[in-house]
mmCIF file of N, CA, C and O in Angstrom:
data_model
loop_
_atom_site.group_PDB
_atom_site.id
_atom_site.type_symbol
_atom_site.label_atom_id
_atom_site.label_comp_id
_atom_site.label_asym_id
_atom_site.label_seq_id
_atom_site.Cartn_x
_atom_site.Cartn_y
_atom_site.Cartn_z
ATOM 1 N N UNK A 1 66.326 -252.728 -4.987
ATOM 2 C CA UNK A 1 66.700 -251.896 -6.088
ATOM 3 C C UNK A 1 66.963 -252.801 -7.310
ATOM 4 O O UNK A 1 67.350 -253.945 -7.169
ATOM 5 N N UNK A 2 66.765 -252.255 -8.483
ATOM 6 C CA UNK A 2 67.016 -253.002 -9.716
ATOM 7 C C UNK A 2 68.292 -252.501 -10.376
ATOM 8 O O UNK A 2 68.681 -251.346 -10.207
ATOM 9 N N UNK A 3 68.958 -253.391 -11.089
ATOM 10 C CA UNK A 3 70.176 -253.045 -11.828
ATOM 11 C C UNK A 3 70.043 -253.571 -13.248
ATOM 12 O O UNK A 3 69.305 -254.533 -13.504
ATOM 13 N N UNK A 4 70.748 -252.939 -14.147
ATOM 14 C CA UNK A 4 70.779 -253.391 -15.536
ATOM 15 C C UNK A 4 71.812 -254.501 -15.648
ATOM 16 O O UNK A 4 72.938 -254.362 -15.157
ATOM 17 N N UNK A 5 71.397 -255.629 -16.240
ATOM 18 C CA UNK A 5 72.306 -256.770 -16.407
ATOM 19 C C UNK A 5 72.376 -257.161 -17.872
ATOM 20 O O UNK A 5 71.444 -256.934 -18.631
ATOM 21 N N UNK A 6 73.513 -257.738 -18.253
ATOM 22 C CA UNK A 6 73.682 -258.283 -19.595
ATOM 23 C C UNK A 6 73.599 -259.799 -19.466
ATOM 24 O O UNK A 6 74.389 -260.422 -18.762
ATOM 25 N N UNK A 7 72.610 -260.374 -20.125
ATOM 26 C CA UNK A 7 72.357 -261.812 -20.040
ATOM 27 C C UNK A 7 73.333 -262.594 -20.912
ATOM 28 O O UNK A 7 73.986 -262.042 -21.786
ATOM 29 N N UNK A 8 73.390 -263.888 -20.675
ATOM 30 C CA UNK A 8 74.307 -264.743 -21.431
ATOM 31 C C UNK A 8 73.920 -264.854 -22.903
ATOM 32 O O UNK A 8 74.723 -265.272 -23.722
ATOM 33 N N UNK A 9 72.693 -264.457 -23.249
ATOM 34 C CA UNK A 9 72.264 -264.489 -24.655
ATOM 35 C C UNK A 9 72.425 -263.125 -25.325
ATOM 36 O O UNK A 9 71.812 -262.852 -26.337
ATOM 37 N N UNK A 10 73.255 -262.266 -24.722
ATOM 38 C CA UNK A 10 73.617 -260.957 -25.268
ATOM 39 C C UNK A 10 72.486 -259.937 -25.274
ATOM 40 O O UNK A 10 72.517 -258.975 -26.033
ATOM 41 N N UNK A 11 71.479 -260.121 -24.437
ATOM 42 C CA UNK A 11 70.430 -259.115 -24.272
ATOM 43 C C UNK A 11 70.642 -258.420 -22.930
ATOM 44 O O UNK A 11 71.318 -258.953 -22.050
ATOM 45 N N UNK A 12 70.060 -257.259 -22.774
ATOM 46 C CA UNK A 12 70.120 -256.524 -21.525
ATOM 47 C C UNK A 12 68.724 -256.460 -20.928
ATOM 48 O O UNK A 12 67.738 -256.330 -21.657
ATOM 49 N N UNK A 13 68.657 -256.541 -19.599
ATOM 50 C CA UNK A 13 67.377 -256.463 -18.910
ATOM 51 C C UNK A 13 67.617 -255.985 -17.488
ATOM 52 O O UNK A 13 68.757 -255.752 -17.076
ATOM 53 N N UNK A 14 66.558 -255.844 -16.734
ATOM 54 C CA UNK A 14 66.656 -255.435 -15.342
ATOM 55 C C UNK A 14 66.575 -256.658 -14.443
ATOM 56 O O UNK A 14 65.904 -257.632 -14.764
ATOM 57 N N UNK A 15 67.254 -256.586 -13.309
ATOM 58 C CA UNK A 15 67.203 -257.657 -12.323
ATOM 59 C C UNK A 15 67.261 -257.033 -10.933
ATOM 60 O O UNK A 15 67.793 -255.937 -10.756
ATOM 61 N N UNK A 16 66.717 -257.743 -9.961
ATOM 62 C CA UNK A 16 66.823 -257.284 -8.590
ATOM 63 C C UNK A 16 68.265 -257.408 -8.115
ATOM 64 O O UNK A 16 68.906 -258.443 -8.325
ATOM 65 N N UNK A 17 68.756 -256.365 -7.489
ATOM 66 C CA UNK A 17 70.134 -256.385 -7.001
ATOM 67 C C UNK A 17 70.345 -257.523 -6.004
ATOM 68 O O UNK A 17 71.405 -258.147 -5.970
ATOM 69 N N UNK A 18 69.335 -257.841 -5.234
ATOM 70 C CA UNK A 18 69.438 -258.921 -4.252
ATOM 71 C C UNK A 18 69.593 -260.295 -4.897
ATOM 72 O O UNK A 18 69.977 -261.256 -4.243
ATOM 73 N N UNK A 19 69.313 -260.409 -6.202
ATOM 74 C CA UNK A 19 69.427 -261.684 -6.917
ATOM 75 C C UNK A 19 70.718 -261.824 -7.722
ATOM 76 O O UNK A 19 70.941 -262.850 -8.357
ATOM 77 N N UNK A 20 71.569 -260.802 -7.716
ATOM 78 C CA UNK A 20 72.770 -260.828 -8.547
ATOM 79 C C UNK A 20 73.658 -262.039 -8.272
ATOM 80 O O UNK A 20 74.135 -262.685 -9.202
ATOM 81 N N UNK A 21 73.893 -262.359 -7.005
ATOM 82 C CA UNK A 21 74.763 -263.489 -6.682
ATOM 83 C C UNK A 21 74.266 -264.790 -7.298
ATOM 84 O O UNK A 21 75.032 -265.554 -7.872
ATOM 85 N N UNK A 22 72.970 -265.042 -7.199
ATOM 86 C CA UNK A 22 72.411 -266.276 -7.764
ATOM 87 C C UNK A 22 72.476 -266.257 -9.289
ATOM 88 O O UNK A 22 72.812 -267.268 -9.904
ATOM 89 N N UNK A 23 72.194 -265.123 -9.898
ATOM 90 C CA UNK A 23 72.256 -265.021 -11.355
ATOM 91 C C UNK A 23 73.679 -265.264 -11.864
ATOM 92 O O UNK A 23 73.884 -265.934 -12.870
ATOM 93 N N UNK A 24 74.654 -264.737 -11.148
ATOM 94 C CA UNK A 24 76.059 -264.940 -11.518
ATOM 95 C C UNK A 24 76.428 -266.405 -11.320
ATOM 96 O O UNK A 24 77.023 -267.036 -12.195
ATOM 97 N N UNK A 25 76.072 -266.955 -10.171
ATOM 98 C CA UNK A 25 76.388 -268.353 -9.862
ATOM 99 C C UNK A 25 75.777 -269.319 -10.867
ATOM 100 O O UNK A 25 76.388 -270.305 -11.268
ATOM 101 N N UNK A 26 74.548 -269.008 -11.327
ATOM 102 C CA UNK A 26 73.857 -269.856 -12.303
ATOM 103 C C UNK A 26 74.309 -269.606 -13.738
ATOM 104 O O UNK A 26 73.858 -270.279 -14.657
ATOM 105 N N UNK A 27 75.182 -268.613 -13.941
ATOM 106 C CA UNK A 27 75.704 -268.328 -15.269
ATOM 107 C C UNK A 27 74.703 -267.658 -16.189
ATOM 108 O O UNK A 27 74.836 -267.716 -17.405
ATOM 109 N N UNK A 28 73.697 -267.002 -15.621
ATOM 110 C CA UNK A 28 72.652 -266.381 -16.436
ATOM 111 C C UNK A 28 73.019 -264.979 -16.909
ATOM 112 O O UNK A 28 72.452 -264.480 -17.871
ATOM 113 N N UNK A 29 73.953 -264.330 -16.223
ATOM 114 C CA UNK A 29 74.376 -263.000 -16.650
ATOM 115 C C UNK A 29 75.890 -262.979 -16.822
ATOM 116 O O UNK A 29 76.623 -263.717 -16.160
ATOM 117 N N UNK A 30 76.351 -262.135 -17.747
ATOM 118 C CA UNK A 30 77.781 -262.020 -18.007
ATOM 119 C C UNK A 30 78.355 -260.698 -17.507
ATOM 120 O O UNK A 30 79.570 -260.548 -17.418
ATOM 121 N N UNK A 31 77.479 -259.744 -17.167
ATOM 122 C CA UNK A 31 77.931 -258.459 -16.634
ATOM 123 C C UNK A 31 76.741 -257.730 -16.023
ATOM 124 O O UNK A 31 75.586 -258.034 -16.330
ATOM 125 N N UNK A 32 77.036 -256.767 -15.162
ATOM 126 C CA UNK A 32 75.998 -255.896 -14.614
ATOM 127 C C UNK A 32 76.550 -254.478 -14.535
ATOM 128 O O UNK A 32 77.759 -254.266 -14.473
ATOM 129 N N UNK A 33 75.649 -253.503 -14.581
ATOM 130 C CA UNK A 33 76.040 -252.092 -14.599
ATOM 131 C C UNK A 33 76.126 -251.568 -13.167
ATOM 132 O O UNK A 33 75.174 -251.675 -12.394
ATOM 133 N N UNK A 34 77.310 -251.043 -12.810
ATOM 134 C CA UNK A 34 77.512 -250.487 -11.474
ATOM 135 C C UNK A 34 78.269 -249.183 -11.608
ATOM 136 O O UNK A 34 79.354 -249.157 -12.201
ATOM 137 N N UNK A 35 77.705 -248.126 -11.102
ATOM 138 C CA UNK A 35 78.324 -246.799 -11.163
ATOM 139 C C UNK A 35 78.679 -246.391 -12.590
ATOM 140 O O UNK A 35 79.734 -245.824 -12.855
ATOM 141 N N UNK A 36 77.808 -246.744 -13.541
ATOM 142 C CA UNK A 36 77.994 -246.350 -14.926
ATOM 143 C C UNK A 36 78.993 -247.191 -15.709
ATOM 144 O O UNK A 36 79.323 -246.865 -16.841
ATOM 145 N N UNK A 37 79.482 -248.290 -15.124
ATOM 146 C CA UNK A 37 80.462 -249.160 -15.799
ATOM 147 C C UNK A 37 79.982 -250.603 -15.747
ATOM 148 O O UNK A 37 79.429 -251.049 -14.748
ATOM 149 N N UNK A 38 80.224 -251.342 -16.828
ATOM 150 C CA UNK A 38 79.873 -252.761 -16.869
ATOM 151 C C UNK A 38 80.905 -253.551 -16.074
ATOM 152 O O UNK A 38 82.096 -253.420 -16.300
ATOM 153 N N UNK A 39 80.419 -254.365 -15.148
ATOM 154 C CA UNK A 39 81.273 -255.229 -14.344
ATOM 155 C C UNK A 39 81.106 -256.655 -14.861
ATOM 156 O O UNK A 39 80.027 -257.230 -14.754
ATOM 157 N N UNK A 40 82.158 -257.247 -15.449
ATOM 158 C CA UNK A 40 82.043 -258.616 -15.963
ATOM 159 C C UNK A 40 81.928 -259.610 -14.804
ATOM 160 O O UNK A 40 82.504 -259.406 -13.738
ATOM 161 N N UNK A 41 81.186 -260.686 -15.031
ATOM 162 C CA UNK A 41 80.981 -261.684 -13.982
ATOM 163 C C UNK A 41 81.840 -262.916 -14.170
ATOM 164 O O UNK A 41 81.838 -263.792 -13.319
ATOM 165 N N UNK A 42 82.553 -263.028 -15.274
ATOM 166 C CA UNK A 42 83.385 -264.192 -15.515
ATOM 167 C C UNK A 42 82.801 -265.068 -16.602
ATOM 168 O O UNK A 42 81.933 -264.655 -17.361
ATOM 169 N N UNK A 43 83.268 -266.296 -16.658
ATOM 170 C CA UNK A 43 82.843 -267.253 -17.677
ATOM 171 C C UNK A 43 81.376 -267.632 -17.495
ATOM 172 O O UNK A 43 80.902 -267.772 -16.379
ATOM 173 N N UNK A 44 80.688 -267.826 -18.608
ATOM 174 C CA UNK A 44 79.310 -268.310 -18.580
ATOM 175 C C UNK A 44 79.357 -269.830 -18.565
ATOM 176 O O UNK A 44 79.928 -270.449 -19.453
ATOM 177 N N UNK A 45 78.750 -270.429 -17.536
ATOM 178 C CA UNK A 45 78.806 -271.883 -17.414
ATOM 179 C C UNK A 45 77.578 -272.581 -17.981
ATOM 180 O O UNK A 45 77.576 -273.780 -18.161
ATOM 181 N N UNK A 46 76.529 -271.821 -18.246
ATOM 182 C CA UNK A 46 75.296 -272.410 -18.765
ATOM 183 C C UNK A 46 75.172 -272.073 -20.244
ATOM 184 O O UNK A 46 75.176 -270.903 -20.615
ATOM 185 N N UNK A 47 75.099 -273.078 -21.118
ATOM 186 C CA UNK A 47 74.938 -272.771 -22.541
ATOM 187 C C UNK A 47 73.590 -272.105 -22.800
ATOM 188 O O UNK A 47 72.619 -272.374 -22.099
ATOM 189 N N UNK A 48 73.546 -271.240 -23.778
ATOM 190 C CA UNK A 48 72.294 -270.568 -24.114
ATOM 191 C C UNK A 48 71.956 -270.842 -25.572
ATOM 192 O O UNK A 48 72.821 -271.149 -26.375
ATOM 193 N N UNK A 49 70.681 -270.720 -25.874
ATOM 194 C CA UNK A 49 70.259 -270.949 -27.251
ATOM 195 C C UNK A 49 70.523 -269.695 -28.071
ATOM 196 O O UNK A 49 70.450 -268.580 -27.573
ATOM 197 N N UNK A 50 70.851 -269.886 -29.304
ATOM 198 C CA UNK A 50 71.116 -268.760 -30.196
ATOM 199 C C UNK A 50 69.813 -268.037 -30.518
ATOM 200 O O UNK A 50 68.751 -268.645 -30.621
ATOM 201 N N UNK A 51 69.887 -266.746 -30.674
ATOM 202 C CA UNK A 51 68.721 -265.933 -30.994
ATOM 203 C C UNK A 51 68.860 -265.423 -32.412
ATOM 204 O O UNK A 51 69.921 -264.921 -32.801
ATOM 205 N N UNK A 52 67.811 -265.560 -33.171
ATOM 206 C CA UNK A 52 67.789 -265.045 -34.528
ATOM 207 C C UNK A 52 67.547 -263.539 -34.454
ATOM 208 O O UNK A 52 66.439 -263.089 -34.204
ATOM 209 N N UNK A 53 68.595 -262.752 -34.652
ATOM 210 C CA UNK A 53 68.502 -261.293 -34.534
ATOM 211 C C UNK A 53 67.707 -260.653 -35.672
ATOM 212 O O UNK A 53 67.410 -259.474 -35.618
ATOM 213 N N UNK A 54 67.365 -261.418 -36.700
ATOM 214 C CA UNK A 54 66.600 -260.850 -37.804
ATOM 215 C C UNK A 54 65.113 -260.729 -37.462
ATOM 216 O O UNK A 54 64.370 -260.071 -38.174
ATOM 217 N N UNK A 55 64.694 -261.344 -36.378
ATOM 218 C CA UNK A 55 63.294 -261.285 -35.964
ATOM 219 C C UNK A 55 63.003 -259.906 -35.365
ATOM 220 O O UNK A 55 63.462 -259.576 -34.286
ATOM 221 N N UNK A 56 62.246 -259.096 -36.052
ATOM 222 C CA UNK A 56 61.950 -257.736 -35.601
ATOM 223 C C UNK A 56 60.990 -257.699 -34.410
ATOM 224 O O UNK A 56 60.852 -256.690 -33.758
ATOM 225 N N UNK A 57 60.331 -258.810 -34.133
ATOM 226 C CA UNK A 57 59.360 -258.851 -33.042
ATOM 227 C C UNK A 57 59.959 -259.375 -31.740
ATOM 228 O O UNK A 57 59.238 -259.635 -30.796
ATOM 229 N N UNK A 58 61.279 -259.523 -31.700
ATOM 230 C CA UNK A 58 61.938 -260.037 -30.507
ATOM 231 C C UNK A 58 61.830 -259.027 -29.368
ATOM 232 O O UNK A 58 62.214 -257.883 -29.491
ATOM 233 N N UNK A 59 61.287 -259.464 -28.271
ATOM 234 C CA UNK A 59 61.162 -258.616 -27.088
ATOM 235 C C UNK A 59 61.754 -259.375 -25.902
ATOM 236 O O UNK A 59 61.398 -260.519 -25.664
ATOM 237 N N UNK A 60 62.633 -258.742 -25.178
ATOM 238 C CA UNK A 60 63.205 -259.382 -23.995
ATOM 239 C C UNK A 60 62.255 -259.172 -22.830
ATOM 240 O O UNK A 60 62.012 -258.055 -22.420
ATOM 241 N N UNK A 61 61.750 -260.262 -22.307
ATOM 242 C CA UNK A 61 60.804 -260.193 -21.190
ATOM 243 C C UNK A 61 61.289 -261.077 -20.058
ATOM 244 O O UNK A 61 60.583 -261.900 -19.525
ATOM 245 N N UNK A 62 62.535 -260.893 -19.681
ATOM 246 C CA UNK A 62 63.133 -261.733 -18.658
ATOM 247 C C UNK A 62 62.994 -261.140 -17.261
ATOM 248 O O UNK A 62 63.323 -261.778 -16.291
ATOM 249 N N UNK A 63 62.497 -259.940 -17.142
ATOM 250 C CA UNK A 63 62.414 -259.269 -15.850
ATOM 251 C C UNK A 63 61.614 -260.098 -14.864
ATOM 252 O O UNK A 63 62.009 -260.269 -13.716
ATOM 253 N N UNK A 64 60.508 -260.661 -15.290
ATOM 254 C CA UNK A 64 59.672 -261.426 -14.383
ATOM 255 C C UNK A 64 60.345 -262.718 -13.930
ATOM 256 O O UNK A 64 59.992 -263.273 -12.913
ATOM 257 N N UNK A 65 61.321 -263.194 -14.694
ATOM 258 C CA UNK A 65 62.028 -264.428 -14.327
ATOM 259 C C UNK A 65 63.015 -264.186 -13.198
ATOM 260 O O UNK A 65 63.384 -265.108 -12.502
ATOM 261 N N UNK A 66 63.487 -262.964 -13.061
ATOM 262 C CA UNK A 66 64.498 -262.682 -12.052
ATOM 263 C C UNK A 66 63.809 -262.279 -10.779
ATOM 264 O O UNK A 66 64.248 -262.130 -9.774
#
């Protein structure tokens, strides 16, 4: 099953539920949606690059990475 996750770079995407533990451990996600509520995962240990939000062509395509 897939779940909606909030990545450390402040974007939202889908991830396999079976991968949540590894994503949390690696600091790639800061929260995930469970029963209609965001569940925080704790501190982000991996620094992320800043995203220029003014870029209108920005598309999050992280699903294939998870």
